């Protein structure tokens, strides 16, 4: 049986395998409202979120199981003249530091079983931005071939209800060169009845 490392190395070695180059749209839209400091990009791939965060002044750790992906990410970091701590590790074996990160991003990685540890790794008022493919009856073009690796409606929302939900949506949007059904959550490590909420009226697009 091929392990995850070998499987993903094979994917990234295929020139036809493409991932988005831009960061998660909600990350880019909300960047001015996010806390400064340390950031973690989970399943970074070729570094779309990590490179953006590093360019915004964050001290970034980026984790991925694939050597091929991280090599591509390092080349992109050199081209952009930004520093990222690229870490080759399976998330299941990566020891997350409690309360260490002000921003955590996850994109297109089925990791609900790891969410308790990821939330524990958020600093007080730290923000999690997570997007993943959804099961859908729409004729979408991008995403896993099996529903096994897609979330059901509200799976991601329910998994984050112990945080303050700043944004949640499920929609079809363009990813790389095709349509995808995507769930996106933005959630803050805070609780209580009265809180502050960023005004994004002028940043909507």
PDB file of C-alpha atoms in Angstrom:
ATOM      1  CA  UNK A   1       0.000   0.000   0.000  1.00  0.00           C
ATOM      2  CA  UNK A   2       1.308   3.473  -0.913  1.00  0.00           C
ATOM      3  CA  UNK A   3       1.671   5.748   2.121  1.00  0.00           C
ATOM      4  CA  UNK A   4       0.465   9.356   2.155  1.00  0.00           C
ATOM      5  CA  UNK A   5       3.943  10.773   1.622  1.00  0.00           C
ATOM      6  CA  UNK A   6       4.537   8.713  -1.522  1.00  0.00           C
ATOM      7  CA  UNK A   7       1.037   9.316  -2.842  1.00  0.00           C
ATOM      8  CA  UNK A   8       1.293  13.093  -2.518  1.00  0.00           C
ATOM      9  CA  UNK A   9       4.850  13.170  -3.858  1.00  0.00           C
ATOM     10  CA  UNK A  10       3.575  11.383  -6.941  1.00  0.00           C
ATOM     11  CA  UNK A  11       0.751  13.912  -7.326  1.00  0.00           C
ATOM     12  CA  UNK A  12       3.037  16.945  -7.023  1.00  0.00           C
ATOM     13  CA  UNK A  13       5.499  15.404  -9.463  1.00  0.00           C
ATOM     14  CA  UNK A  14       2.732  15.411 -12.091  1.00  0.00           C
ATOM     15  CA  UNK A  15       2.836  18.706 -14.060  1.00  0.00           C
ATOM     16  CA  UNK A  16      -0.911  18.436 -14.679  1.00  0.00           C
ATOM     17  CA  UNK A  17      -1.674  18.549 -10.935  1.00  0.00           C
ATOM     18  CA  UNK A  18      -2.530  22.154 -10.125  1.00  0.00           C
ATOM     19  CA  UNK A  19      -3.368  23.916  -6.872  1.00  0.00           C
ATOM     20  CA  UNK A  20      -4.529  27.510  -6.390  1.00  0.00           C
ATOM     21  CA  UNK A  21      -1.709  30.038  -6.192  1.00  0.00           C
ATOM     22  CA  UNK A  22      -3.734  32.708  -4.384  1.00  0.00           C
ATOM     23  CA  UNK A  23      -4.498  32.449  -0.651  1.00  0.00           C
ATOM     24  CA  UNK A  24      -7.888  31.534   0.760  1.00  0.00           C
ATOM     25  CA  UNK A  25     -10.158  34.415  -0.340  1.00  0.00           C
ATOM     26  CA  UNK A  26     -11.404  35.053   3.212  1.00  0.00           C
ATOM     27  CA  UNK A  27      -7.812  35.191   4.467  1.00  0.00           C
ATOM     28  CA  UNK A  28      -6.932  37.873   1.944  1.00  0.00           C
ATOM     29  CA  UNK A  29     -10.143  39.785   2.576  1.00  0.00           C
ATOM     30  CA  UNK A  30      -9.713  39.804   6.363  1.00  0.00           C
ATOM     31  CA  UNK A  31      -5.952  40.170   6.670  1.00  0.00           C
ATOM     32  CA  UNK A  32      -6.107  43.703   8.111  1.00  0.00           C
ATOM     33  CA  UNK A  33      -8.439  42.519  10.888  1.00  0.00           C
ATOM     34  CA  UNK A  34      -6.378  39.500  11.974  1.00  0.00           C
ATOM     35  CA  UNK A  35      -4.025  39.483  14.973  1.00  0.00           C
ATOM     36  CA  UNK A  36      -0.334  39.886  14.192  1.00  0.00           C
ATOM     37  CA  UNK A  37       2.327  37.375  15.210  1.00  0.00           C
ATOM     38  CA  UNK A  38       2.794  33.686  14.425  1.00  0.00           C
ATOM     39  CA  UNK A  39       0.908  31.732  11.791  1.00  0.00           C
ATOM     40  CA  UNK A  40       0.564  28.059  10.920  1.00  0.00           C
ATOM     41  CA  UNK A  41      -0.434  26.794   7.477  1.00  0.00           C
ATOM     42  CA  UNK A  42      -1.599  23.181   7.588  1.00  0.00           C
ATOM     43  CA  UNK A  43      -1.176  20.975   4.496  1.00  0.00           C
ATOM     44  CA  UNK A  44       0.543  23.926   2.870  1.00  0.00           C
ATOM     45  CA  UNK A  45       1.100  22.259  -0.499  1.00  0.00           C
ATOM     46  CA  UNK A  46       3.001  24.735  -2.663  1.00  0.00           C
ATOM     47  CA  UNK A  47       2.556  27.393   0.021  1.00  0.00           C
ATOM     48  CA  UNK A  48      -0.349  29.518  -1.154  1.00  0.00           C
ATOM     49  CA  UNK A  49      -1.363  30.667   2.344  1.00  0.00           C
ATOM     50  CA  UNK A  50       2.087  30.488   3.963  1.00  0.00           C
ATOM     51  CA  UNK A  51       3.707  32.718   1.354  1.00  0.00           C
ATOM     52  CA  UNK A  52       0.927  35.272   1.600  1.00  0.00           C
ATOM     53  CA  UNK A  53       1.125  35.382   5.392  1.00  0.00           C
ATOM     54  CA  UNK A  54       4.911  35.680   5.340  1.00  0.00           C
ATOM     55  CA  UNK A  55       4.556  38.571   2.901  1.00  0.00           C
ATOM     56  CA  UNK A  56       2.245  40.234   5.405  1.00  0.00           C
ATOM     57  CA  UNK A  57       4.872  40.053   8.148  1.00  0.00           C
ATOM     58  CA  UNK A  58       3.864  36.872   9.978  1.00  0.00           C
ATOM     59  CA  UNK A  59       6.336  34.382  11.435  1.00  0.00           C
ATOM     60  CA  UNK A  60       5.068  31.335   9.536  1.00  0.00           C
ATOM     61  CA  UNK A  61       5.329  27.595  10.095  1.00  0.00           C
ATOM     62  CA  UNK A  62       4.058  25.548   7.136  1.00  0.00           C
ATOM     63  CA  UNK A  63       3.462  21.807   7.405  1.00  0.00           C
ATOM     64  CA  UNK A  64       3.008  19.243   4.644  1.00  0.00           C
ATOM     65  CA  UNK A  65       3.649  15.540   4.220  1.00  0.00           C
ATOM     66  CA  UNK A  66       5.032  15.900   0.683  1.00  0.00           C
ATOM     67  CA  UNK A  67       8.704  16.572  -0.044  1.00  0.00           C
ATOM     68  CA  UNK A  68       7.842  17.503  -3.639  1.00  0.00           C
ATOM     69  CA  UNK A  69       5.286  20.091  -2.519  1.00  0.00           C
ATOM     70  CA  UNK A  70       7.672  21.694  -0.048  1.00  0.00           C
ATOM     71  CA  UNK A  71      10.444  21.890  -2.632  1.00  0.00           C
ATOM     72  CA  UNK A  72       8.097  23.819  -4.936  1.00  0.00           C
ATOM     73  CA  UNK A  73       7.060  26.016  -2.003  1.00  0.00           C
ATOM     74  CA  UNK A  74      10.685  26.795  -1.125  1.00  0.00           C
ATOM     75  CA  UNK A  75      11.364  27.888  -4.711  1.00  0.00           C
ATOM     76  CA  UNK A  76       8.360  30.194  -4.616  1.00  0.00           C
ATOM     77  CA  UNK A  77       9.516  31.638  -1.284  1.00  0.00           C
ATOM     78  CA  UNK A  78      12.931  32.389  -2.761  1.00  0.00           C
ATOM     79  CA  UNK A  79      11.320  34.081  -5.752  1.00  0.00           C
ATOM     80  CA  UNK A  80       9.222  36.248  -3.422  1.00  0.00           C
ATOM     81  CA  UNK A  81      12.074  36.868  -0.975  1.00  0.00           C
ATOM     82  CA  UNK A  82      10.083  35.719   2.072  1.00  0.00           C
ATOM     83  CA  UNK A  83      11.014  33.389   4.929  1.00  0.00           C
ATOM     84  CA  UNK A  84       8.867  30.426   5.974  1.00  0.00           C
ATOM     85  CA  UNK A  85       9.728  27.494   8.242  1.00  0.00           C
ATOM     86  CA  UNK A  86       8.812  24.586   5.946  1.00  0.00           C
ATOM     87  CA  UNK A  87       8.180  21.416   7.972  1.00  0.00           C
ATOM     88  CA  UNK A  88       7.904  17.984   6.351  1.00  0.00           C
ATOM     89  CA  UNK A  89       5.537  16.084   8.639  1.00  0.00           C
ATOM     90  CA  UNK A  90       2.297  14.187   8.788  1.00  0.00           C
ATOM     91  CA  UNK A  91      -0.098  16.287  10.854  1.00  0.00           C
ATOM     92  CA  UNK A  92      -0.995  13.201  12.890  1.00  0.00           C
ATOM     93  CA  UNK A  93       2.628  13.037  14.046  1.00  0.00           C
ATOM     94  CA  UNK A  94       3.323  16.773  14.314  1.00  0.00           C
ATOM     95  CA  UNK A  95       3.372  18.076  17.882  1.00  0.00           C
ATOM     96  CA  UNK A  96       1.391  21.314  17.988  1.00  0.00           C
ATOM     97  CA  UNK A  97       2.388  23.887  20.584  1.00  0.00           C
ATOM     98  CA  UNK A  98      -0.509  24.972  22.797  1.00  0.00           C
ATOM     99  CA  UNK A  99      -1.582  28.599  22.392  1.00  0.00           C
ATOM    100  CA  UNK A 100       1.217  29.311  19.918  1.00  0.00           C
ATOM    101  CA  UNK A 101      -0.470  30.659  16.800  1.00  0.00           C
ATOM    102  CA  UNK A 102      -2.358  33.876  16.137  1.00  0.00           C
ATOM    103  CA  UNK A 103      -3.573  32.640  12.754  1.00  0.00           C
ATOM    104  CA  UNK A 104      -4.047  29.061  11.530  1.00  0.00           C
ATOM    105  CA  UNK A 105      -5.013  28.302   7.933  1.00  0.00           C
ATOM    106  CA  UNK A 106      -6.167  25.016   6.429  1.00  0.00           C
ATOM    107  CA  UNK A 107      -7.202  24.642   2.820  1.00  0.00           C
ATOM    108  CA  UNK A 108      -8.539  21.568   1.061  1.00  0.00           C
ATOM    109  CA  UNK A 109      -7.372  19.081   3.659  1.00  0.00           C
ATOM    110  CA  UNK A 110      -9.846  16.743   5.364  1.00  0.00           C
ATOM    111  CA  UNK A 111      -8.719  17.134   8.964  1.00  0.00           C
ATOM    112  CA  UNK A 112     -11.760  17.280  11.229  1.00  0.00           C
ATOM    113  CA  UNK A 113     -10.172  14.676  13.495  1.00  0.00           C
ATOM    114  CA  UNK A 114      -7.267  17.073  14.071  1.00  0.00           C
ATOM    115  CA  UNK A 115      -9.376  20.137  14.818  1.00  0.00           C
ATOM    116  CA  UNK A 116      -9.245  19.752  18.628  1.00  0.00           C
ATOM    117  CA  UNK A 117      -5.430  19.992  18.510  1.00  0.00           C
ATOM    118  CA  UNK A 118      -5.504  22.835  15.977  1.00  0.00           C
ATOM    119  CA  UNK A 119      -7.909  24.824  18.140  1.00  0.00           C
ATOM    120  CA  UNK A 120      -5.732  24.167  21.174  1.00  0.00           C
ATOM    121  CA  UNK A 121      -2.804  25.606  19.210  1.00  0.00           C
ATOM    122  CA  UNK A 122      -4.624  28.934  18.732  1.00  0.00           C
ATOM    123  CA  UNK A 123      -3.502  31.798  20.936  1.00  0.00           C
ATOM    124  CA  UNK A 124      -6.224  33.701  22.847  1.00  0.00           C
ATOM    125  CA  UNK A 125      -8.216  35.592  20.173  1.00  0.00           C
ATOM    126  CA  UNK A 126      -6.303  33.706  17.481  1.00  0.00           C
ATOM    127  CA  UNK A 127      -8.215  33.042  14.269  1.00  0.00           C
ATOM    128  CA  UNK A 128      -8.742  29.817  12.326  1.00  0.00           C
ATOM    129  CA  UNK A 129      -9.490  30.112   8.597  1.00  0.00           C
ATOM    130  CA  UNK A 130     -10.414  26.782   7.058  1.00  0.00           C
ATOM    131  CA  UNK A 131     -11.898  25.805   3.715  1.00  0.00           C
ATOM    132  CA  UNK A 132     -12.631  22.404   2.224  1.00  0.00           C
ATOM    133  CA  UNK A 133     -14.579  20.657  -0.498  1.00  0.00           C
ATOM    134  CA  UNK A 134     -18.237  19.790   0.045  1.00  0.00           C
ATOM    135  CA  UNK A 135     -20.425  16.951  -1.088  1.00  0.00           C
ATOM    136  CA  UNK A 136     -22.762  18.483  -3.633  1.00  0.00           C
ATOM    137  CA  UNK A 137     -25.398  17.657  -6.232  1.00  0.00           C
ATOM    138  CA  UNK A 138     -24.022  20.501  -8.383  1.00  0.00           C
ATOM    139  CA  UNK A 139     -21.944  19.586 -11.400  1.00  0.00           C
ATOM    140  CA  UNK A 140     -18.600  20.742  -9.987  1.00  0.00           C
ATOM    141  CA  UNK A 141     -15.271  20.207 -11.719  1.00  0.00           C
ATOM    142  CA  UNK A 142     -12.675  20.411  -8.935  1.00  0.00           C
ATOM    143  CA  UNK A 143     -12.245  18.293  -5.820  1.00  0.00           C
ATOM    144  CA  UNK A 144     -11.825  14.719  -4.596  1.00  0.00           C
ATOM    145  CA  UNK A 145     -13.375  12.047  -6.780  1.00  0.00           C
ATOM    146  CA  UNK A 146     -14.896  10.359  -3.724  1.00  0.00           C
ATOM    147  CA  UNK A 147     -17.337  11.852  -1.201  1.00  0.00           C
ATOM    148  CA  UNK A 148     -15.240  10.116   1.451  1.00  0.00           C
ATOM    149  CA  UNK A 149     -12.870  13.098   1.339  1.00  0.00           C
ATOM    150  CA  UNK A 150     -15.561  15.798   1.117  1.00  0.00           C
ATOM    151  CA  UNK A 151     -17.460  17.317   4.033  1.00  0.00           C
ATOM    152  CA  UNK A 152     -21.203  17.194   4.407  1.00  0.00           C
ATOM    153  CA  UNK A 153     -23.143  20.400   4.782  1.00  0.00           C
ATOM    154  CA  UNK A 154     -22.390  22.065   8.156  1.00  0.00           C
ATOM    155  CA  UNK A 155     -19.726  19.495   9.175  1.00  0.00           C
ATOM    156  CA  UNK A 156     -17.094  22.217   9.372  1.00  0.00           C
ATOM    157  CA  UNK A 157     -19.415  24.649  11.123  1.00  0.00           C
ATOM    158  CA  UNK A 158     -20.402  22.148  13.811  1.00  0.00           C
ATOM    159  CA  UNK A 159     -16.758  21.284  14.453  1.00  0.00           C
ATOM    160  CA  UNK A 160     -15.981  24.939  15.252  1.00  0.00           C
ATOM    161  CA  UNK A 161     -18.930  25.895  17.457  1.00  0.00           C
ATOM    162  CA  UNK A 162     -16.731  26.095  20.544  1.00  0.00           C
ATOM    163  CA  UNK A 163     -15.058  29.100  18.875  1.00  0.00           C
ATOM    164  CA  UNK A 164     -16.660  32.431  17.916  1.00  0.00           C
ATOM    165  CA  UNK A 165     -17.869  32.091  14.339  1.00  0.00           C
ATOM    166  CA  UNK A 166     -17.001  35.259  12.427  1.00  0.00           C
ATOM    167  CA  UNK A 167     -17.951  33.886   9.021  1.00  0.00           C
ATOM    168  CA  UNK A 168     -19.342  30.686   7.539  1.00  0.00           C
ATOM    169  CA  UNK A 169     -20.529  29.902   4.048  1.00  0.00           C
ATOM    170  CA  UNK A 170     -21.068  27.063   1.631  1.00  0.00           C
ATOM    171  CA  UNK A 171     -20.981  27.926  -2.049  1.00  0.00           C
ATOM    172  CA  UNK A 172     -19.812  26.986  -5.513  1.00  0.00           C
ATOM    173  CA  UNK A 173     -16.843  29.093  -6.620  1.00  0.00           C
ATOM    174  CA  UNK A 174     -13.955  28.946  -9.044  1.00  0.00           C
ATOM    175  CA  UNK A 175     -10.838  27.125  -7.821  1.00  0.00           C
ATOM    176  CA  UNK A 176      -7.878  27.079 -10.234  1.00  0.00           C
ATOM    177  CA  UNK A 177      -9.602  26.514 -13.586  1.00  0.00           C
ATOM    178  CA  UNK A 178     -12.882  24.941 -12.532  1.00  0.00           C
ATOM    179  CA  UNK A 179     -15.866  25.118 -10.221  1.00  0.00           C
ATOM    180  CA  UNK A 180     -15.841  23.606  -6.734  1.00  0.00           C
ATOM    181  CA  UNK A 181     -18.326  23.311  -3.883  1.00  0.00           C
ATOM    182  CA  UNK A 182     -16.521  24.795  -0.890  1.00  0.00           C
ATOM    183  CA  UNK A 183     -17.240  25.363   2.804  1.00  0.00           C
ATOM    184  CA  UNK A 184     -15.331  28.196   4.496  1.00  0.00           C
ATOM    185  CA  UNK A 185     -15.183  29.048   8.187  1.00  0.00           C
ATOM    186  CA  UNK A 186     -13.489  31.937   9.976  1.00  0.00           C
ATOM    187  CA  UNK A 187     -13.532  31.363  13.730  1.00  0.00           C
ATOM    188  CA  UNK A 188     -11.867  33.142  16.665  1.00  0.00           C
ATOM    189  CA  UNK A 189     -10.562  31.588  19.869  1.00  0.00           C
ATOM    190  CA  UNK A 190     -12.866  33.589  22.109  1.00  0.00           C
ATOM    191  CA  UNK A 191     -16.114  33.142  23.984  1.00  0.00           C
ATOM    192  CA  UNK A 192     -18.713  35.142  25.851  1.00  0.00           C
ATOM    193  CA  UNK A 193     -21.843  37.151  25.210  1.00  0.00           C
ATOM    194  CA  UNK A 194     -20.319  40.500  24.255  1.00  0.00           C
ATOM    195  CA  UNK A 195     -17.498  40.598  21.729  1.00  0.00           C
ATOM    196  CA  UNK A 196     -16.000  42.799  19.040  1.00  0.00           C
ATOM    197  CA  UNK A 197     -16.630  41.998  15.386  1.00  0.00           C
ATOM    198  CA  UNK A 198     -14.621  43.455  12.475  1.00  0.00           C
ATOM    199  CA  UNK A 199     -16.497  45.646  10.003  1.00  0.00           C
ATOM    200  CA  UNK A 200     -15.754  44.315   6.526  1.00  0.00           C
ATOM    201  CA  UNK A 201     -18.377  46.302   4.619  1.00  0.00           C
ATOM    202  CA  UNK A 202     -15.815  48.106   2.460  1.00  0.00           C
ATOM    203  CA  UNK A 203     -13.800  44.957   1.830  1.00  0.00           C
ATOM    204  CA  UNK A 204     -16.581  42.783   0.407  1.00  0.00           C
ATOM    205  CA  UNK A 205     -16.103  41.502  -3.115  1.00  0.00           C
TER     206      UNK A 205
END
